[in-house]
Amino acid sequence: MAIEDRRVEQAYALAKERYAEWGVEVDQALSRLSEVAISLHCWQGDDVTGFESLGAELGGGLAVTGNYPGKARTPDELRADLDKAFSLIPGTHRLNLHASYAETGGSRVERNELEPKHFQGWIDWAARKKMGIDFNPTFFAHPKAADGLTLSSPDDAIRTYWIEHGIACRKIGAAIGEALDTPCITNVWIPDGSKDTPIDRKGPRERLTRSLDTIFAEPIDPRFGLDAVECKLFGLGSESYVVGSHEFYLGYAMARKTVLCLDSGHFHPTEVVSDKISSVLNWVDEILLHVSRGVRWDSDHVVTLGEELVAIAQEVVRGGYLNRVHVGLDFFDASINRVAAWAIGSRNALRAFLIALLEPTSLLRDLENAGDFTGRLALLEELKGMPFAAVWDYHCLKQGVPVGRDWLEDVRAYERDVLSGRG
Ligand code: RNT
Ligand code: ZN
């Protein structure tokens, strides 16, 4: 049952007073929250399948489990599902698109021959929504990636094919950014690595450096396109060695002035991305986050409102980094309703930013500077009980999206009316 608007407003008024006692201006926090754009990953909608019908297994260490009915099979279905998801998320966000979602009108187009026109359907759709798009070359789920090596492959023909794919995608990214008038981040993630201990760790990394340098050789107007590189510790089938490790890409991003992508599922389980943000932003201008949730491994579970998610948002806000950090999501769960997965993950990411924006940071910093660690801990814990949910509900109301759990009813209706008809 829908909660009455009046009750939402009353709860908000009380919450506002409570935050004011801490010196926090709630309206200001909400207006800053409206500026946070989440790049919603298209691949949650169809289990990273894409539209190429190559019949190749996903591979690359990526694994989607579950067979919940109703997955999107066509670009129109995927866009309809995304429309539904966006209607449940307050604010204006972005789409994160993979090259494997090209629309080639039924004919087979090799990945190294993709062009902006193959993404026109996506561009037109995003333009109507006044929304930006980010982009990713797809270096997996392809016969030429079957042995797990792409840009670092010792095979010249294979490596060249993937370099050409990277170059093609960068041009597509720039065309998307120009068409939509907001820079498109084209993020390179490759699966390259090995299951068992390699003798040669150096050769593949040297080849990867040369491949990337070739892909990025032509300058791109930063108003249209930005390049990002995504590191990883290990994957299924690349447990012993990943060519594009954190050190590799941190160095690359610093030396070549690209954006660095940090995926929260890509590190040792006791390592956290929240602690890396203020380190790497000393050395690179901008980062892209792939907000994910690994459970025991890089399992890409739907993002929940947990301690690390809030810590990531706090680090971004406390550091004053909102304009240098791009926020993308990266999870894929086929065991639950896929639209709900988007809604849950995105709403959680935004709620984490709201919690961070409602923090009386200068008060906490003063305690820390005065050496009052008792006060710092006490207040941090008290803040966890503050009524941020009343502020969130009000934000959803004002942004015209469902308040509280009402969004679930929308998803259930969509499942009944649309998804269940997909066979
Ligand atoms: C894989 C990386 C990469 C992918 C997407 C589909 O471990 O996280 O970002 O999840 O490109
Ligand atoms: Zn990722």
Tab-separated table of C-alpha atoms and ligand atoms in Angstrom:
chain	number	residue	atom	x	y	z
A	1	MET	CA	0.000	0.000	0.000
A	2	ALA	CA	1.335	3.392	-0.962
A	3	ILE	CA	2.399	5.604	1.884
A	4	GLU	CA	0.631	8.950	1.786
A	5	ASP	CA	2.606	11.885	0.433
A	6	ARG	CA	1.701	13.917	3.504
A	7	ARG	CA	3.330	11.349	5.794
A	8	VAL	CA	6.480	11.385	3.692
A	9	GLU	CA	6.646	15.159	3.984
A	10	GLN	CA	6.078	15.079	7.748
A	11	ALA	CA	8.812	12.510	8.285
A	12	TYR	CA	11.103	14.580	6.100
A	13	ALA	CA	10.434	17.745	8.118
A	14	LEU	CA	11.344	15.929	11.337
A	15	ALA	CA	14.438	14.386	9.793
A	16	LYS	CA	15.509	17.784	8.555
A	17	GLU	CA	15.377	19.136	12.103
A	18	ARG	CA	17.384	16.200	13.410
A	19	TYR	CA	20.096	16.752	10.808
A	20	ALA	CA	20.081	20.496	11.438
A	21	GLU	CA	21.068	19.736	15.049
A	22	TRP	CA	24.248	18.230	13.603
A	23	GLY	CA	24.779	21.220	11.369
A	24	VAL	CA	23.749	19.336	8.242
A	25	GLU	CA	21.708	21.089	5.557
A	26	VAL	CA	19.438	18.419	4.138
A	27	ASP	CA	18.164	20.336	1.098
A	28	GLN	CA	21.732	20.954	0.040
A	29	ALA	CA	22.541	17.259	0.379
A	30	LEU	CA	19.583	16.417	-1.845
A	31	SER	CA	20.520	18.899	-4.497
A	32	ARG	CA	24.026	17.424	-4.567
A	33	LEU	CA	22.575	13.922	-4.735
A	34	SER	CA	20.613	14.921	-7.841
A	35	GLU	CA	23.964	15.529	-9.540
A	36	VAL	CA	25.216	11.989	-8.962
A	37	ALA	CA	24.828	10.011	-12.188
A	38	ILE	CA	24.961	6.243	-12.019
A	39	SER	CA	26.010	4.462	-15.208
A	40	LEU	CA	23.588	1.560	-15.390
A	41	HIS	CA	25.122	-1.507	-17.021
A	42	CYS	CA	23.043	-2.898	-19.867
A	43	TRP	CA	24.401	-6.397	-19.267
A	44	GLN	CA	22.363	-7.029	-16.113
A	45	GLY	CA	19.292	-7.152	-18.375
A	46	ASP	CA	20.242	-10.237	-20.383
A	47	ASP	CA	22.973	-12.053	-18.437
A	48	VAL	CA	25.759	-10.482	-20.547
A	49	THR	CA	24.419	-12.184	-23.685
A	50	GLY	CA	24.342	-9.315	-26.199
A	51	PHE	CA	22.851	-9.525	-29.676
A	52	GLU	CA	25.523	-11.100	-31.834
A	53	SER	CA	24.235	-14.694	-31.669
A	54	LEU	CA	27.765	-16.060	-32.060
A	55	GLY	CA	26.970	-19.065	-29.925
A	56	ALA	CA	30.303	-18.607	-28.144
A	57	GLU	CA	30.308	-19.241	-24.418
A	58	LEU	CA	30.606	-16.186	-22.196
A	59	GLY	CA	34.069	-17.181	-21.026
A	60	GLY	CA	36.656	-14.678	-19.882
A	61	GLY	CA	36.049	-15.809	-16.313
A	62	LEU	CA	32.576	-14.262	-16.345
A	63	ALA	CA	29.785	-16.444	-15.040
A	64	VAL	CA	26.111	-15.703	-14.656
A	65	THR	CA	24.078	-18.135	-12.593
A	66	GLY	CA	20.308	-18.532	-12.494
A	67	ASN	CA	17.574	-18.811	-15.087
A	68	TYR	CA	14.887	-16.445	-13.915
A	69	PRO	CA	12.322	-16.124	-16.695
A	70	GLY	CA	11.828	-13.043	-18.846
A	71	LYS	CA	15.323	-12.035	-19.920
A	72	ALA	CA	15.534	-9.452	-22.698
A	73	ARG	CA	16.156	-11.022	-26.124
A	74	THR	CA	16.184	-7.996	-28.398
A	75	PRO	CA	17.386	-4.382	-28.214
A	76	ASP	CA	13.787	-3.187	-27.902
A	77	GLU	CA	13.105	-5.542	-25.017
A	78	LEU	CA	16.304	-4.513	-23.280
A	79	ARG	CA	15.479	-0.818	-23.727
A	80	ALA	CA	11.953	-1.400	-22.407
A	81	ASP	CA	13.394	-3.120	-19.337
A	82	LEU	CA	15.873	-0.291	-18.848
A	83	ASP	CA	13.050	2.246	-19.190
A	84	LYS	CA	11.239	0.417	-16.421
A	85	ALA	CA	14.362	0.337	-14.244
A	86	PHE	CA	15.104	4.045	-14.799
A	87	SER	CA	11.518	4.868	-13.824
A	88	LEU	CA	12.259	3.427	-10.369
A	89	ILE	CA	15.521	5.284	-9.771
A	90	PRO	CA	15.467	8.961	-8.754
A	91	GLY	CA	17.586	11.309	-10.879
A	92	THR	CA	19.051	11.343	-14.375
A	93	HIS	CA	21.536	8.593	-14.985
A	94	ARG	CA	23.547	7.018	-17.794
A	95	LEU	CA	23.681	3.786	-19.709
A	96	ASN	CA	26.775	1.609	-19.754
A	97	LEU	CA	26.776	-0.295	-23.034
A	98	HIS	CA	28.933	-3.150	-24.325
A	99	ALA	CA	29.969	-3.481	-27.965
A	100	SER	CA	28.264	-6.876	-28.096
A	101	TYR	CA	24.945	-5.009	-27.947
A	102	ALA	CA	25.395	-3.616	-31.461
A	103	GLU	CA	22.343	-3.532	-33.720
A	104	THR	CA	23.471	-4.835	-37.070
A	105	GLY	CA	20.090	-5.437	-38.679
A	106	GLY	CA	20.471	-9.190	-38.778
A	107	SER	CA	23.796	-9.275	-40.621
A	108	ARG	CA	27.017	-10.425	-39.025
A	109	VAL	CA	29.460	-7.578	-38.444
A	110	GLU	CA	32.902	-8.469	-37.139
A	111	ARG	CA	33.808	-6.693	-33.940
A	112	ASN	CA	36.759	-4.994	-35.597
A	113	GLU	CA	34.356	-3.521	-38.157
A	114	LEU	CA	31.786	-2.055	-35.821
A	115	GLU	CA	30.810	1.549	-36.460
A	116	PRO	CA	28.802	4.234	-34.694
A	117	LYS	CA	25.829	3.477	-36.940
A	118	HIS	CA	25.474	0.093	-35.261
A	119	PHE	CA	24.650	1.926	-32.055
A	120	GLN	CA	22.287	4.499	-33.506
A	121	GLY	CA	19.273	2.832	-31.875
A	122	TRP	CA	20.910	3.262	-28.485
A	123	ILE	CA	21.985	6.836	-29.224
A	124	ASP	CA	18.488	7.876	-30.348
A	125	TRP	CA	16.920	6.268	-27.310
A	126	ALA	CA	19.385	7.955	-24.939
A	127	ALA	CA	18.928	11.312	-26.681
A	128	ARG	CA	15.179	11.102	-26.115
A	129	LYS	CA	15.869	10.456	-22.429
A	130	LYS	CA	18.501	13.261	-22.324
A	131	MET	CA	20.903	10.689	-20.989
A	132	GLY	CA	24.582	9.939	-21.567
A	133	ILE	CA	26.099	6.609	-22.557
A	134	ASP	CA	29.374	4.948	-21.579
A	135	PHE	CA	30.877	2.219	-23.698
A	136	ASN	CA	32.967	-0.962	-23.509
A	137	PRO	CA	34.751	-2.976	-26.155
A	138	THR	CA	33.815	-6.647	-25.711
A	139	PHE	CA	36.947	-8.789	-25.458
A	140	PHE	CA	35.175	-12.006	-24.462
A	141	ALA	CA	32.383	-14.365	-25.620
A	142	HIS	CA	34.018	-14.694	-29.010
A	143	PRO	CA	35.854	-17.455	-30.911
A	144	LYS	CA	38.958	-15.253	-31.131
A	145	ALA	CA	39.026	-15.018	-27.335
A	146	ALA	CA	38.510	-18.735	-26.821
A	147	ASP	CA	42.009	-19.352	-25.455
A	148	GLY	CA	41.604	-16.488	-22.993
A	149	LEU	CA	44.105	-14.126	-24.621
A	150	THR	CA	43.232	-10.970	-26.564
A	151	LEU	CA	45.353	-7.797	-26.470
A	152	SER	CA	48.271	-9.701	-24.939
A	153	SER	CA	48.078	-12.686	-27.256
A	154	PRO	CA	51.370	-13.837	-28.808
A	155	ASP	CA	49.415	-14.587	-31.998
A	156	ASP	CA	49.765	-11.513	-34.234
A	157	ALA	CA	46.489	-12.097	-36.060
A	158	ILE	CA	44.492	-12.485	-32.843
A	159	ARG	CA	46.145	-9.501	-31.193
A	160	THR	CA	45.625	-7.339	-34.272
A	161	TYR	CA	41.964	-8.272	-34.443
A	162	TRP	CA	41.427	-7.121	-30.854
A	163	ILE	CA	43.491	-3.964	-31.322
A	164	GLU	CA	41.239	-3.111	-34.251
A	165	HIS	CA	38.210	-3.787	-32.091
A	166	GLY	CA	39.591	-1.401	-29.471
A	167	ILE	CA	40.192	1.297	-32.070
A	168	ALA	CA	36.705	0.829	-33.532
A	169	CYS	CA	35.123	1.071	-30.085
A	170	ARG	CA	36.976	4.213	-29.179
A	171	LYS	CA	35.616	5.873	-32.309
A	172	ILE	CA	32.151	4.656	-31.438
A	173	GLY	CA	32.545	6.038	-27.920
A	174	ALA	CA	33.598	9.434	-29.247
A	175	ALA	CA	30.673	9.484	-31.693
A	176	ILE	CA	28.282	8.623	-28.872
A	177	GLY	CA	29.741	11.378	-26.682
A	178	GLU	CA	29.475	13.924	-29.461
A	179	ALA	CA	25.910	12.938	-30.317
A	180	LEU	CA	24.758	13.072	-26.703
A	181	ASP	CA	26.884	16.059	-25.697
A	182	THR	CA	28.463	14.372	-22.697
A	183	PRO	CA	31.798	12.526	-22.684
A	184	CYS	CA	31.475	8.787	-23.185
A	185	ILE	CA	33.930	6.744	-21.126
A	186	THR	CA	35.163	3.802	-23.141
A	187	ASN	CA	36.434	1.242	-20.656
A	188	VAL	CA	38.866	-1.495	-21.627
A	189	TRP	CA	38.674	-4.707	-19.664
A	190	ILE	CA	40.316	-7.836	-21.064
A	191	PRO	CA	40.172	-11.360	-19.645
A	192	ASP	CA	43.808	-12.212	-20.422
A	193	GLY	CA	45.544	-14.392	-17.891
A	194	SER	CA	46.367	-17.964	-17.081
A	195	LYS	CA	44.980	-20.719	-14.917
A	196	ASP	CA	48.329	-22.031	-13.826
A	197	THR	CA	51.650	-20.457	-13.008
A	198	PRO	CA	53.167	-18.966	-16.141
A	199	ILE	CA	56.873	-18.860	-16.911
A	200	ASP	CA	56.558	-15.616	-18.792
A	201	ARG	CA	54.721	-12.925	-16.850
A	202	LYS	CA	56.601	-10.183	-18.632
A	203	GLY	CA	55.931	-10.847	-22.321
A	204	PRO	CA	52.134	-10.581	-22.158
A	205	ARG	CA	52.355	-7.353	-20.170
A	206	GLU	CA	54.748	-5.829	-22.670
A	207	ARG	CA	52.443	-6.834	-25.499
A	208	LEU	CA	49.438	-5.409	-23.646
A	209	THR	CA	51.253	-2.094	-23.249
A	210	ARG	CA	51.963	-1.940	-26.974
A	211	SER	CA	48.402	-2.961	-27.875
A	212	LEU	CA	46.911	-0.289	-25.617
A	213	ASP	CA	49.291	2.337	-26.948
A	214	THR	CA	48.183	1.473	-30.474
A	215	ILE	CA	44.500	1.640	-29.517
A	216	PHE	CA	44.926	5.008	-27.792
A	217	ALA	CA	47.312	6.489	-30.360
A	218	GLU	CA	44.853	8.866	-31.957
A	219	PRO	CA	43.862	11.755	-29.678
A	220	ILE	CA	40.165	12.047	-28.898
A	221	ASP	CA	38.458	15.265	-27.897
A	222	PRO	CA	37.859	14.879	-24.145
A	223	ARG	CA	34.515	16.615	-24.561
A	224	PHE	CA	33.382	13.509	-26.432
A	225	GLY	CA	35.385	10.571	-25.199
A	226	LEU	CA	37.531	9.429	-22.275
A	227	ASP	CA	39.558	6.213	-22.076
A	228	ALA	CA	39.503	3.968	-19.035
A	229	VAL	CA	41.374	0.771	-18.184
A	230	GLU	CA	40.092	-1.803	-15.682
A	231	CYS	CA	42.368	-3.912	-13.515
A	232	LYS	CA	41.699	-7.284	-11.946
A	233	LEU	CA	43.374	-9.648	-9.510
A	234	PHE	CA	42.109	-13.006	-10.769
A	235	GLY	CA	39.234	-14.656	-12.579
A	236	LEU	CA	37.787	-18.090	-13.170
A	237	GLY	CA	40.432	-19.710	-15.334
A	238	SER	CA	42.959	-16.963	-14.637
A	239	GLU	CA	43.620	-17.748	-10.996
A	240	SER	CA	47.418	-17.658	-11.194
A	241	TYR	CA	48.068	-14.704	-13.424
A	242	VAL	CA	46.133	-11.733	-14.796
A	243	VAL	CA	47.994	-9.666	-17.366
A	244	GLY	CA	46.116	-6.439	-16.560
A	245	SER	CA	46.740	-6.391	-12.820
A	246	HIS	CA	46.227	-3.396	-10.552
A	247	GLU	CA	49.884	-2.380	-10.658
A	248	PHE	CA	49.908	-2.715	-14.428
A	249	TYR	CA	46.942	-0.445	-15.008
A	250	LEU	CA	47.700	2.012	-12.226
A	251	GLY	CA	51.042	2.564	-13.905
A	252	TYR	CA	49.467	2.695	-17.334
A	253	ALA	CA	46.773	5.170	-16.310
A	254	MET	CA	49.352	7.445	-14.671
A	255	ALA	CA	51.804	7.310	-17.531
A	256	ARG	CA	49.274	7.657	-20.335
A	257	LYS	CA	46.762	9.881	-18.515
A	258	THR	CA	43.763	7.629	-18.856
A	259	VAL	CA	40.943	7.085	-16.408
A	260	LEU	CA	41.505	4.119	-14.045
A	261	CYS	CA	38.582	1.777	-13.461
A	262	LEU	CA	38.335	0.128	-10.049
A	263	ASP	CA	35.864	-2.730	-9.758
A	264	SER	CA	34.989	-3.554	-6.164
A	265	GLY	CA	35.019	-7.290	-6.950
A	266	HIS	CA	38.527	-7.294	-8.395
A	267	PHE	CA	40.810	-7.307	-5.369
A	268	HIS	CA	41.860	-9.571	-2.538
A	269	PRO	CA	38.803	-10.145	-0.334
A	270	THR	CA	40.266	-8.110	2.525
A	271	GLU	CA	41.255	-5.249	0.238
A	272	VAL	CA	38.724	-2.466	-0.266
A	273	VAL	CA	38.219	0.017	-3.074
A	274	SER	CA	37.146	2.655	-0.547
A	275	ASP	CA	40.748	2.822	0.667
A	276	LYS	CA	42.151	3.106	-2.848
A	277	ILE	CA	40.222	6.186	-3.947
A	278	SER	CA	42.249	8.788	-2.056
A	279	SER	CA	45.457	7.010	-3.015
A	280	VAL	CA	44.989	6.762	-6.737
A	281	LEU	CA	43.450	10.218	-7.079
A	282	ASN	CA	46.844	11.644	-6.128
A	283	TRP	CA	48.153	10.197	-9.335
A	284	VAL	CA	45.335	9.936	-11.858
A	285	ASP	CA	42.874	12.673	-12.710
A	286	GLU	CA	39.719	10.612	-12.797
A	287	ILE	CA	38.514	7.175	-11.855
A	288	LEU	CA	35.594	5.041	-12.932
A	289	LEU	CA	34.030	2.801	-10.325
A	290	HIS	CA	32.493	-0.538	-11.138
A	291	VAL	CA	30.411	-0.918	-8.028
A	292	SER	CA	29.862	-4.604	-7.509
A	293	ARG	CA	29.610	-7.123	-4.687
A	294	GLY	CA	31.842	-10.120	-4.607
A	295	VAL	CA	30.788	-12.952	-2.346
A	296	ARG	CA	33.922	-15.026	-1.682
A	297	TRP	CA	35.088	-14.288	-5.237
A	298	ASP	CA	34.341	-11.852	-8.059
A	299	SER	CA	30.783	-13.171	-8.133
A	300	ASP	CA	29.116	-9.920	-9.202
A	301	HIS	CA	26.198	-10.118	-6.777
A	302	VAL	CA	23.666	-7.290	-6.721
A	303	VAL	CA	24.974	-4.376	-4.682
A	304	THR	CA	23.503	-4.168	-1.190
A	305	LEU	CA	23.603	-1.242	1.229
A	306	GLY	CA	26.571	-2.588	3.133
A	307	GLU	CA	29.486	-1.034	4.946
A	308	GLU	CA	31.867	-0.993	1.970
A	309	LEU	CA	29.327	0.588	-0.364
A	310	VAL	CA	28.756	3.390	2.154
A	311	ALA	CA	32.517	3.682	2.704
A	312	ILE	CA	33.063	4.155	-1.040
A	313	ALA	CA	30.464	6.926	-1.165
A	314	GLN	CA	31.913	8.534	1.970
A	315	GLU	CA	35.403	8.575	0.499
A	316	VAL	CA	34.151	10.185	-2.702
A	317	VAL	CA	32.171	12.825	-0.842
A	318	ARG	CA	34.676	13.490	1.955
A	319	GLY	CA	37.468	13.887	-0.550
A	320	GLY	CA	35.468	16.348	-2.621
A	321	TYR	CA	35.893	13.973	-5.551
A	322	LEU	CA	32.367	13.916	-6.972
A	323	ASN	CA	33.582	15.575	-10.181
A	324	ARG	CA	36.522	13.180	-10.614
A	325	VAL	CA	34.787	9.902	-9.909
A	326	HIS	CA	32.441	8.274	-12.410
A	327	VAL	CA	30.110	5.757	-10.872
A	328	GLY	CA	29.137	2.644	-12.791
A	329	LEU	CA	27.544	-0.566	-11.601
A	330	ASP	CA	28.783	-4.029	-12.523
A	331	PHE	CA	26.820	-7.061	-11.411
A	332	PHE	CA	24.782	-9.723	-13.118
A	333	ASP	CA	22.318	-11.924	-11.347
A	334	ALA	CA	19.992	-14.190	-13.305
A	335	SER	CA	18.445	-15.800	-10.257
A	336	ILE	CA	16.069	-12.907	-9.521
A	337	ASN	CA	13.985	-10.505	-11.571
A	338	ARG	CA	16.556	-8.611	-13.627
A	339	VAL	CA	14.759	-5.259	-13.531
A	340	ALA	CA	14.515	-5.563	-9.762
A	341	ALA	CA	18.261	-6.247	-9.641
A	342	TRP	CA	18.924	-2.938	-11.408
A	343	ALA	CA	16.515	-1.091	-9.126
A	344	ILE	CA	17.964	-2.588	-5.947
A	345	GLY	CA	21.588	-1.956	-6.907
A	346	SER	CA	21.078	1.582	-8.193
A	347	ARG	CA	18.829	2.677	-5.365
A	348	ASN	CA	21.408	1.334	-2.927
A	349	ALA	CA	24.252	3.153	-4.619
A	350	LEU	CA	22.282	6.396	-4.430
A	351	ARG	CA	21.291	5.780	-0.822
A	352	ALA	CA	24.956	5.281	0.037
A	353	PHE	CA	25.731	8.656	-1.546
A	354	LEU	CA	22.864	10.232	0.364
A	355	ILE	CA	24.209	8.858	3.655
A	356	ALA	CA	27.610	10.270	2.763
A	357	LEU	CA	26.157	13.660	1.788
A	358	LEU	CA	24.249	13.845	5.083
A	359	GLU	CA	27.420	13.383	7.112
A	360	PRO	CA	28.605	16.230	9.362
A	361	THR	CA	32.098	15.716	8.010
A	362	SER	CA	33.706	18.847	9.398
A	363	LEU	CA	32.476	18.015	12.891
A	364	LEU	CA	34.027	14.543	12.643
A	365	ARG	CA	37.206	15.947	11.165
A	366	ASP	CA	37.525	18.423	14.028
A	367	LEU	CA	37.280	15.593	16.548
A	368	GLU	CA	39.914	13.654	14.661
A	369	ASN	CA	42.234	16.641	14.433
A	370	ALA	CA	41.831	17.216	18.160
A	371	GLY	CA	42.802	13.604	18.817
A	372	ASP	CA	39.335	12.843	20.219
A	373	PHE	CA	38.973	9.364	18.814
A	374	THR	CA	36.380	8.466	21.436
A	375	GLY	CA	34.130	11.218	20.138
A	376	ARG	CA	34.834	10.277	16.515
A	377	LEU	CA	33.779	6.671	17.044
A	378	ALA	CA	30.798	7.559	19.224
A	379	LEU	CA	29.388	10.028	16.729
A	380	LEU	CA	30.042	7.835	13.713
A	381	GLU	CA	27.996	5.109	15.383
A	382	GLU	CA	25.220	7.508	16.429
A	383	LEU	CA	24.990	8.733	12.854
A	384	LYS	CA	24.122	5.233	11.684
A	385	GLY	CA	20.776	5.634	13.443
A	386	MET	CA	19.915	8.956	11.842
A	387	PRO	CA	16.724	9.071	9.730
A	388	PHE	CA	18.286	9.155	6.292
A	389	ALA	CA	15.460	6.941	5.028
A	390	ALA	CA	12.948	9.754	5.571
A	391	VAL	CA	15.131	12.000	3.437
A	392	TRP	CA	15.441	9.288	0.784
A	393	ASP	CA	11.660	8.757	0.666
A	394	TYR	CA	11.105	12.483	0.238
A	395	HIS	CA	13.710	12.580	-2.535
A	396	CYS	CA	11.953	9.738	-4.363
A	397	LEU	CA	8.605	11.508	-3.959
A	398	LYS	CA	9.969	14.781	-5.350
A	399	GLN	CA	11.732	13.018	-8.221
A	400	GLY	CA	8.531	11.247	-9.162
A	401	VAL	CA	9.648	7.666	-8.517
A	402	PRO	CA	8.061	5.119	-6.176
A	403	VAL	CA	8.585	5.717	-2.456
A	404	GLY	CA	9.832	2.955	-0.173
A	405	ARG	CA	8.956	-0.549	-1.237
A	406	ASP	CA	6.320	0.603	-3.736
A	407	TRP	CA	8.767	0.095	-6.599
A	408	LEU	CA	8.493	-3.650	-6.104
A	409	GLU	CA	4.807	-3.548	-7.029
A	410	ASP	CA	5.760	-1.830	-10.283
A	411	VAL	CA	8.269	-4.560	-11.053
A	412	ARG	CA	5.775	-7.289	-10.231
A	413	ALA	CA	3.209	-5.707	-12.557
A	414	TYR	CA	5.832	-5.432	-15.298
A	415	GLU	CA	6.706	-9.066	-14.805
A	416	ARG	CA	3.040	-10.037	-15.118
A	417	ASP	CA	2.301	-7.824	-18.112
A	418	VAL	CA	5.562	-7.926	-20.075
A	419	LEU	CA	8.283	-10.316	-18.898
A	420	SER	CA	6.041	-13.353	-18.489
A	421	GLY	CA	5.129	-13.156	-22.188
A	422	ARG	CA	8.716	-13.726	-23.263
A	423	GLY	CA	8.566	-17.500	-23.314
B	1	RNT	C1	34.999	-8.391	-15.534
B	1	RNT	C2	34.920	-6.922	-15.453
B	1	RNT	C3	34.130	-6.256	-16.555
B	1	RNT	C4	32.857	-6.993	-16.904
B	1	RNT	C5	31.966	-6.262	-17.878
B	1	RNT	C6	30.879	-7.146	-18.419
B	1	RNT	O1	35.552	-8.965	-14.424
B	1	RNT	O2	34.430	-6.545	-14.215
B	1	RNT	O3	33.881	-4.943	-16.203
B	1	RNT	O4	32.110	-7.330	-15.778
B	1	RNT	O5	32.716	-5.697	-18.858
B	2	ZN	ZN	33.957	-4.481	-13.926
